[in-house]
CSV table of C-alpha atoms and ligand atoms in Angstrom, one decimal:
chain,number,residue,atom,x,y,z
A,1,MET,CA,-21.4,0.5,24.4
A,2,ALA,CA,-18.9,-1.6,22.4
A,3,LYS,CA,-16.8,-0.9,19.3
A,4,VAL,CA,-16.7,-3.5,16.5
A,5,SER,CA,-13.8,-3.2,14.3
A,6,VAL,CA,-15.0,-4.0,10.7
A,7,GLN,CA,-12.4,-2.7,8.0
A,8,GLU,CA,-14.3,-3.9,5.1
A,9,ARG,CA,-14.5,-2.5,1.6
A,10,ILE,CA,-18.2,-1.3,0.8
A,11,GLN,CA,-17.6,-2.9,-2.7
A,12,SER,CA,-16.5,-6.1,-1.3
A,13,GLU,CA,-19.5,-8.0,-2.7
A,14,ASN,CA,-19.1,-6.5,-6.0
A,15,GLU,CA,-15.7,-7.4,-6.1
A,16,ARG,CA,-16.4,-10.9,-5.2
A,17,VAL,CA,-18.7,-11.3,-8.3
A,18,ALA,CA,-16.2,-9.4,-10.3
A,19,ALA,CA,-13.7,-12.1,-9.6
A,20,GLN,CA,-16.1,-14.7,-10.7
A,21,ASN,CA,-16.7,-13.0,-14.1
A,22,ARG,CA,-12.9,-12.5,-14.5
A,23,ALA,CA,-12.4,-16.3,-13.9
A,24,ALA,CA,-15.1,-16.9,-16.5
A,25,PHE,CA,-13.5,-14.7,-19.0
A,26,ALA,CA,-9.9,-16.1,-18.4
A,27,LYS,CA,-11.4,-19.6,-18.9
A,28,ALA,CA,-12.5,-18.6,-22.4
A,29,GLY,CA,-9.2,-16.7,-23.0
A,30,ALA,CA,-11.0,-13.5,-24.0
A,31,LEU,CA,-9.8,-10.1,-23.4
A,32,VAL,CA,-12.3,-8.0,-21.8
A,33,LEU,CA,-12.5,-4.2,-22.1
A,34,ASN,CA,-14.8,-2.0,-20.0
A,35,LEU,CA,-15.4,1.2,-22.1
A,36,VAL,CA,-16.2,4.3,-19.8
A,37,SER,CA,-17.0,7.8,-20.9
A,38,SER,CA,-19.5,10.6,-20.5
A,39,PRO,CA,-22.5,10.7,-22.8
A,40,GLY,CA,-21.7,11.9,-26.2
A,41,SER,CA,-17.9,11.3,-26.3
A,42,GLY,CA,-18.3,8.6,-29.1
A,43,LYS,CA,-18.1,5.2,-27.4
A,44,THR,CA,-20.5,3.6,-29.8
A,45,THR,CA,-18.8,5.2,-32.8
A,46,LEU,CA,-15.5,3.9,-31.6
A,47,LEU,CA,-17.2,0.5,-31.1
A,48,GLU,CA,-18.5,0.6,-34.8
A,49,ALA,CA,-15.1,1.6,-36.2
A,50,THR,CA,-13.4,-1.1,-34.1
A,51,LEU,CA,-15.9,-3.8,-35.3
A,52,ASP,CA,-15.1,-2.8,-38.9
A,53,ARG,CA,-11.3,-3.4,-38.3
A,54,LEU,CA,-11.1,-6.4,-36.0
A,55,PRO,CA,-11.8,-9.3,-38.7
A,56,ALA,CA,-8.7,-7.9,-40.7
A,57,ALA,CA,-6.7,-8.3,-37.4
A,58,GLY,CA,-8.1,-11.8,-37.1
A,59,LEU,CA,-9.9,-11.1,-34.0
A,60,ARG,CA,-13.6,-12.2,-33.1
A,61,SER,CA,-15.5,-10.0,-30.7
A,62,LEU,CA,-18.7,-9.9,-28.5
A,63,VAL,CA,-20.3,-6.7,-27.1
A,64,ILE,CA,-22.2,-6.3,-23.8
A,65,GLU,CA,-24.1,-3.0,-24.3
A,66,GLY,CA,-25.1,-1.1,-21.1
A,67,ASP,CA,-27.8,1.4,-21.3
A,68,VAL,CA,-30.3,2.9,-19.1
A,69,SER,CA,-33.0,2.1,-21.7
A,70,THR,CA,-33.4,1.1,-25.4
A,71,GLU,CA,-31.4,-1.2,-27.5
A,72,ARG,CA,-30.4,1.4,-30.0
A,73,ASP,CA,-26.6,0.9,-29.7
A,74,LEU,CA,-26.8,-2.8,-29.8
A,75,ASP,CA,-28.8,-2.3,-33.1
A,76,ARG,CA,-25.8,-0.2,-34.3
A,77,VAL,CA,-23.5,-2.9,-33.2
A,78,LYS,CA,-25.5,-5.6,-35.1
A,79,ALA,CA,-25.6,-3.4,-38.2
A,80,ARG,CA,-21.8,-3.8,-38.3
A,81,GLY,CA,-22.1,-7.5,-38.2
A,82,GLY,CA,-21.2,-7.6,-34.3
A,83,ASP,CA,-23.0,-9.6,-31.9
A,84,GLY,CA,-23.7,-9.4,-28.0
A,85,VAL,CA,-26.3,-8.8,-25.3
A,86,GLN,CA,-28.0,-5.8,-24.1
A,87,ILE,CA,-28.2,-4.7,-20.3
A,88,ASN,CA,-30.7,-2.1,-19.6
A,89,THR,CA,-30.1,-0.8,-16.1
A,90,GLY,CA,-33.6,0.8,-15.8
A,91,GLY,CA,-32.4,4.2,-14.7
A,92,GLY,CA,-29.1,3.0,-13.0
A,93,CYS,CA,-26.1,5.0,-13.8
A,94,HIS,CA,-23.6,2.3,-14.1
A,95,LEU,CA,-23.2,-1.6,-14.7
A,96,SER,CA,-22.4,-3.8,-11.7
A,97,ALA,CA,-20.6,-7.0,-11.6
A,98,GLN,CA,-23.9,-8.9,-11.0
A,99,MET,CA,-25.5,-7.4,-14.0
A,100,VAL,CA,-22.7,-8.8,-16.2
A,101,ALA,CA,-22.8,-12.2,-14.3
A,102,ASP,CA,-26.5,-12.4,-15.2
A,103,VAL,CA,-26.0,-12.2,-18.9
A,104,LEU,CA,-22.8,-14.2,-19.3
A,105,GLY,CA,-25.0,-17.5,-19.9
A,106,ARG,CA,-26.4,-15.8,-23.1
A,107,LEU,CA,-22.8,-15.3,-24.5
A,108,ASP,CA,-20.7,-17.7,-26.3
A,109,LEU,CA,-17.5,-16.5,-24.8
A,110,ALA,CA,-15.5,-19.4,-26.4
A,111,SER,CA,-16.1,-17.8,-29.7
A,112,ALA,CA,-14.6,-14.5,-28.8
A,113,ASP,CA,-11.2,-13.0,-28.7
A,114,VAL,CA,-12.2,-9.8,-27.3
A,115,VAL,CA,-15.4,-8.7,-25.3
A,116,PHE,CA,-16.3,-5.0,-25.2
A,117,ILE,CA,-18.5,-3.9,-22.4
A,118,GLU,CA,-19.9,-0.4,-23.2
A,119,ASN,CA,-20.8,1.0,-20.0
A,120,VAL,CA,-23.7,3.5,-19.2
A,121,GLY,CA,-22.4,7.2,-20.3
A,122,ASN,CA,-21.3,8.5,-17.0
A,123,LEU,CA,-17.8,9.3,-15.8
A,124,ILE,CA,-18.4,9.1,-12.1
A,125,CYS,CA,-20.5,6.0,-11.1
A,126,PRO,CA,-18.8,3.4,-13.3
A,127,SER,CA,-15.3,3.8,-11.9
A,128,THR,CA,-16.6,2.4,-8.5
A,129,TYR,CA,-17.6,-0.9,-10.0
A,130,ASP,CA,-15.1,-3.7,-11.1
A,131,LEU,CA,-17.0,-5.8,-13.6
A,132,GLY,CA,-14.3,-8.4,-13.9
A,133,GLU,CA,-12.7,-6.8,-16.9
A,134,ASP,CA,-9.1,-7.0,-18.0
A,135,ALA,CA,-8.9,-3.1,-18.4
A,136,LYS,CA,-10.9,0.0,-18.1
A,137,VAL,CA,-10.6,2.2,-21.1
A,138,VAL,CA,-11.7,5.8,-20.5
A,139,LEU,CA,-12.9,7.8,-23.5
A,140,LEU,CA,-12.7,11.6,-23.6
A,141,ALA,CA,-13.8,13.8,-26.5
A,142,VAL,CA,-11.7,16.9,-27.1
A,143,THR,CA,-14.9,18.7,-27.4
A,144,GLU,CA,-15.1,18.2,-23.4
A,145,GLY,CA,-13.1,20.4,-21.0
A,146,ASP,CA,-9.3,19.7,-21.0
A,147,ASP,CA,-9.4,19.7,-17.2
A,148,LYS,CA,-11.7,16.6,-17.2
A,149,PRO,CA,-9.2,14.2,-15.8
A,150,MET,CA,-8.7,16.2,-12.6
A,151,LYS,CA,-12.5,16.7,-12.4
A,152,TYR,CA,-13.0,13.0,-12.4
A,153,PRO,CA,-9.9,11.5,-10.8
A,154,ALA,CA,-11.3,8.1,-9.8
A,155,VAL,CA,-11.9,6.9,-13.3
A,156,PHE,CA,-8.5,7.8,-14.6
A,157,HIS,CA,-6.9,6.2,-11.5
A,158,GLU,CA,-8.6,3.1,-12.5
A,159,SER,CA,-8.0,3.0,-16.2
A,160,SER,CA,-5.2,1.3,-18.3
A,161,LEU,CA,-5.9,3.5,-21.4
A,162,ALA,CA,-7.3,6.9,-21.9
A,163,VAL,CA,-8.6,7.5,-25.7
A,164,LEU,CA,-8.6,11.2,-26.6
A,165,ASN,CA,-11.4,10.9,-29.4
A,166,LYS,CA,-12.5,13.4,-31.9
A,167,ILE,CA,-9.1,15.0,-32.7
A,168,ASP,CA,-10.0,15.9,-36.1
A,169,LEU,CA,-11.9,18.6,-34.5
A,170,LEU,CA,-8.8,20.1,-32.6
A,171,PRO,CA,-8.1,22.8,-35.3
A,172,HIS,CA,-11.6,24.3,-34.2
A,173,LEU,CA,-11.2,24.0,-30.6
A,174,ALA,CA,-9.3,25.9,-27.8
A,175,TYR,CA,-8.7,22.4,-26.3
A,176,ASP,CA,-5.3,22.1,-24.7
A,177,ILE,CA,-4.5,18.4,-25.5
A,178,ALA,CA,-1.1,18.4,-23.7
A,179,LYS,CA,-2.8,19.7,-20.5
A,180,ALA,CA,-5.2,16.9,-20.5
A,181,GLU,CA,-2.5,14.3,-21.2
A,182,ARG,CA,-0.3,15.6,-18.4
A,183,GLU,CA,-3.3,15.5,-16.0
A,184,VAL,CA,-3.9,11.8,-16.9
A,185,ALA,CA,-0.1,11.2,-16.3
A,186,VAL,CA,-0.2,12.8,-12.9
A,187,LEU,CA,-3.4,10.9,-11.8
A,188,ASN,CA,-2.2,7.7,-13.2
A,189,PRO,CA,1.4,7.2,-14.6
A,190,ARG,CA,0.5,3.7,-15.8
A,191,CYS,CA,-2.4,4.8,-17.9
A,192,GLU,CA,-1.4,4.9,-21.4
A,193,ILE,CA,-3.0,7.5,-23.7
A,194,LEU,CA,-4.0,7.4,-27.3
A,195,ARG,CA,-5.0,10.3,-29.7
A,196,LEU,CA,-7.8,9.2,-32.1
A,197,SER,CA,-10.7,10.0,-34.3
A,198,ALA,CA,-13.3,7.2,-34.4
A,199,LEU,CA,-14.9,9.0,-37.3
A,200,LYS,CA,-12.1,9.8,-39.6
A,201,GLY,CA,-9.9,6.9,-38.6
A,202,ASP,CA,-6.8,8.7,-37.2
A,203,GLY,CA,-5.1,6.5,-34.4
A,204,MET,CA,-7.4,3.5,-35.2
A,205,ASP,CA,-4.5,1.3,-36.1
A,206,ARG,CA,-2.8,2.1,-32.8
A,207,TRP,CA,-5.9,1.2,-31.1
A,208,ILE,CA,-6.2,-2.2,-32.7
A,209,SER,CA,-2.4,-2.8,-32.0
A,210,TRP,CA,-3.1,-2.0,-28.3
A,211,ILE,CA,-6.0,-4.6,-28.2
A,212,THR,CA,-4.0,-7.2,-30.1
A,213,ALA,CA,-0.9,-6.7,-27.7
A,214,ARG,CA,-3.2,-6.9,-24.5
A,215,LEU,CA,-4.6,-10.1,-25.8
A,216,ALA,CA,-1.3,-11.6,-26.6
A,217,ALA,CA,-0.2,-10.8,-23.1
A,218,LYS,CA,-3.3,-12.3,-21.5
A,219,ARG,CA,-2.8,-15.5,-23.4
A,220,GLY,CA,0.7,-15.6,-23.0
A,221,ALA,CA,0.7,-15.3,-19.2
B,1,MET,CA,-26.3,9.1,-8.6
B,2,HIS,CA,-25.0,5.7,-7.5
B,3,GLU,CA,-25.1,6.5,-3.7
B,4,LEU,CA,-28.2,4.6,-3.2
B,5,SER,CA,-26.7,1.4,-4.4
B,6,ILE,CA,-23.6,2.2,-2.6
B,7,CYS,CA,-25.5,2.5,0.5
B,8,GLN,CA,-27.2,-0.8,0.0
B,9,SER,CA,-23.8,-2.4,-0.2
B,10,MET,CA,-22.6,-0.6,2.9
B,11,LEU,CA,-25.6,-1.9,4.9
B,12,ARG,CA,-24.9,-5.6,3.5
B,13,VAL,CA,-21.4,-5.1,5.1
B,14,VAL,CA,-22.9,-3.8,8.3
B,15,ASP,CA,-25.3,-6.8,8.3
B,16,GLY,CA,-22.3,-9.3,8.0
B,17,ALA,CA,-20.6,-7.5,11.0
B,18,MET,CA,-23.7,-7.3,13.1
B,19,LYS,CA,-24.5,-11.2,12.7
B,20,ALA,CA,-21.9,-11.9,15.5
B,21,HIS,CA,-23.6,-9.4,17.7
B,22,GLU,CA,-27.3,-10.4,17.4
B,23,GLY,CA,-29.7,-8.5,19.9
B,24,SER,CA,-27.3,-5.5,20.0
B,25,LYS,CA,-28.6,-2.1,18.9
B,26,LEU,CA,-26.6,-0.3,16.2
B,27,LEU,CA,-25.6,3.2,17.4
B,28,ARG,CA,-23.1,4.4,14.8
B,29,ILE,CA,-21.4,3.4,11.6
B,30,PHE,CA,-18.0,5.0,10.9
B,31,ALA,CA,-17.2,4.9,7.1
B,32,ASP,CA,-14.1,6.0,5.2
B,33,VAL,CA,-15.1,7.9,2.2
B,34,GLY,CA,-12.2,9.3,0.1
B,35,ARG,CA,-12.9,12.5,-1.9
B,36,GLY,CA,-11.7,10.6,-5.1
B,37,SER,CA,-14.1,7.7,-4.4
B,38,THR,CA,-16.9,9.0,-6.4
B,39,VAL,CA,-19.2,9.0,-3.3
B,40,GLU,CA,-20.8,12.3,-2.4
B,41,PRO,CA,-21.1,12.4,1.3
B,42,GLN,CA,-24.4,14.3,1.3
B,43,LEU,CA,-26.0,12.0,-0.9
B,44,LEU,CA,-24.8,9.0,0.9
B,45,ARG,CA,-26.5,10.6,4.0
B,46,GLU,CA,-29.7,11.1,2.3
B,47,ALA,CA,-29.8,7.5,0.9
B,48,PHE,CA,-28.9,6.3,4.4
B,49,ASP,CA,-31.9,8.1,6.1
B,50,VAL,CA,-34.3,6.5,3.5
B,51,LEU,CA,-32.9,3.0,3.7
B,52,VAL,CA,-32.8,2.7,7.5
B,53,THR,CA,-36.1,4.0,8.1
B,54,GLY,CA,-38.5,1.3,9.6
B,55,GLY,CA,-35.6,-1.3,9.7
B,56,PRO,CA,-33.4,-2.7,12.4
B,57,TYR,CA,-30.8,0.2,12.1
B,58,GLU,CA,-33.4,2.9,12.5
B,59,GLY,CA,-31.9,5.7,14.7
B,60,ALA,CA,-28.4,4.8,13.9
B,61,GLU,CA,-26.0,7.4,13.0
B,62,LEU,CA,-23.6,7.5,9.9
B,63,VAL,CA,-20.2,9.0,10.6
B,64,ILE,CA,-18.3,9.9,7.5
B,65,ASN,CA,-14.8,10.2,7.6
B,66,ASP,CA,-14.0,12.6,4.7
B,67,ILE,CA,-10.6,11.7,3.4
B,68,PRO,CA,-8.7,14.4,1.2
B,69,LEU,CA,-7.4,13.1,-2.3
B,70,ALA,CA,-3.5,13.5,-1.5
B,71,GLY,CA,-0.5,12.6,-3.1
B,72,ARG,CA,3.3,12.5,-3.0
B,73,CYS,CA,6.0,13.5,-5.6
B,74,ARG,CA,8.1,10.7,-6.6
B,75,SER,CA,10.9,12.9,-7.5
B,76,CYS,CA,11.3,15.3,-4.5
B,77,GLY,CA,9.0,13.6,-1.9
B,78,ARG,CA,6.8,16.7,-1.4
B,79,ALA,CA,3.2,15.8,-0.1
B,80,PHE,CA,0.1,17.7,-1.3
B,81,GLU,CA,-3.5,17.6,-1.9
B,82,TYR,CA,-5.6,17.2,-4.9
B,83,ARG,CA,-6.1,20.9,-6.0
B,84,GLU,CA,-2.2,21.3,-6.2
B,85,ILE,CA,-1.4,18.4,-8.2
B,86,ALA,CA,-3.2,19.1,-11.6
B,87,LEU,CA,-0.1,19.6,-13.7
B,88,GLY,CA,2.4,17.9,-11.4
B,89,CYS,CA,4.5,18.5,-8.3
B,90,PRO,CA,4.1,22.2,-7.4
B,91,ALA,CA,7.7,22.0,-5.8
B,92,CYS,CA,9.7,20.4,-8.7
B,93,GLY,CA,7.3,20.1,-11.6
B,94,SER,CA,7.6,16.3,-12.0
B,95,ALA,CA,4.5,14.5,-13.2
B,96,SER,CA,5.4,11.4,-11.3
B,97,VAL,CA,3.0,11.5,-8.4
B,98,ASP,CA,1.6,8.7,-6.2
B,99,ILE,CA,-1.9,9.2,-5.1
B,100,GLU,CA,-1.7,8.1,-1.3
B,101,SER,CA,-5.2,8.6,-0.1
B,102,GLY,CA,-8.6,9.7,-1.1
B,103,LEU,CA,-9.8,6.7,-3.0
B,104,GLU,CA,-11.3,4.8,0.3
B,105,LEU,CA,-14.6,3.6,0.5
B,106,SER,CA,-15.0,1.3,3.5
B,107,VAL,CA,-16.8,0.5,6.7
B,108,ARG,CA,-14.2,1.0,9.3
B,109,GLU,CA,-16.0,0.5,12.7
B,110,LEU,CA,-19.4,0.1,14.4
B,111,GLU,CA,-20.5,1.3,17.6
B,112,ILE,CA,-23.1,-1.0,19.3
B,113,ASP,CA,-25.2,-1.1,22.8
B,114,ASP,CA,-25.1,-4.5,24.0
C,301,ZN,ZN1,8.5,17.2,-6.8
């Protein structure tokens, strides 16, 4: 009987492919945001509102839509004049770096300033998979529990920005937004927090400014 | 439920490590799984049982080192576990906390019979 020391991360293969994706995105000079949330927290609505505003900010975008099945979300994106590709995971609960690598050839990256990757609606599984993005953005609706950050620590630990969506509903809810924000801060002091209503438009200017600043930082570096 | 694909990735790591020990029988896999890693140990075990059946690692045992999610306060230095840190350091109230362990997901060691 012998012991063999391995000391290798289980996700090392995914991380290797993610690094290749990241290099392809960097070559094109595009900022890549991986949007993660539970189902129903408003990712596609945020994307629609974002696509409406990006041209005024002088930004061109592409969308990689991840879904278990159907192209409904990509149809919504195209209805707003956006363009992109659909990845159907066929039952899978998350995108992987390889799935993104497989569709890169179908995207004209050089024509984009920002690439949004809309991950499958799930707060748990996507947090384990680096796709080669510049930043994970976690979206939480205030209609979910205010203890969500502590229930799903990994995704908050990995995210650069937490968007608290549907704040227009706050007057009707017993949601403690300060508690949710404090939990995010404890889990990840580097994670910025943005209160927003994709439907009503509150906070959208700050979201667009955040994107613009991240893009400038990436291109300046 | 991503434990099946996590388990496939784990077995690829094992394949790589076993290449240098061809002809040996794999007895045990020691894996580090942090409680904040998004992997449910029971589901990983079930996936493992399914995936190794009929293959070269059939009969091998998966030993999971379950690592608590733990942090330390940057202000006062107190160490604590996940449940205590929801709203900051229980000693001084600071929200400035470093997560020190609990995000691991790796294959640490194999035991083989050669
Ligand atoms: Zn303290």
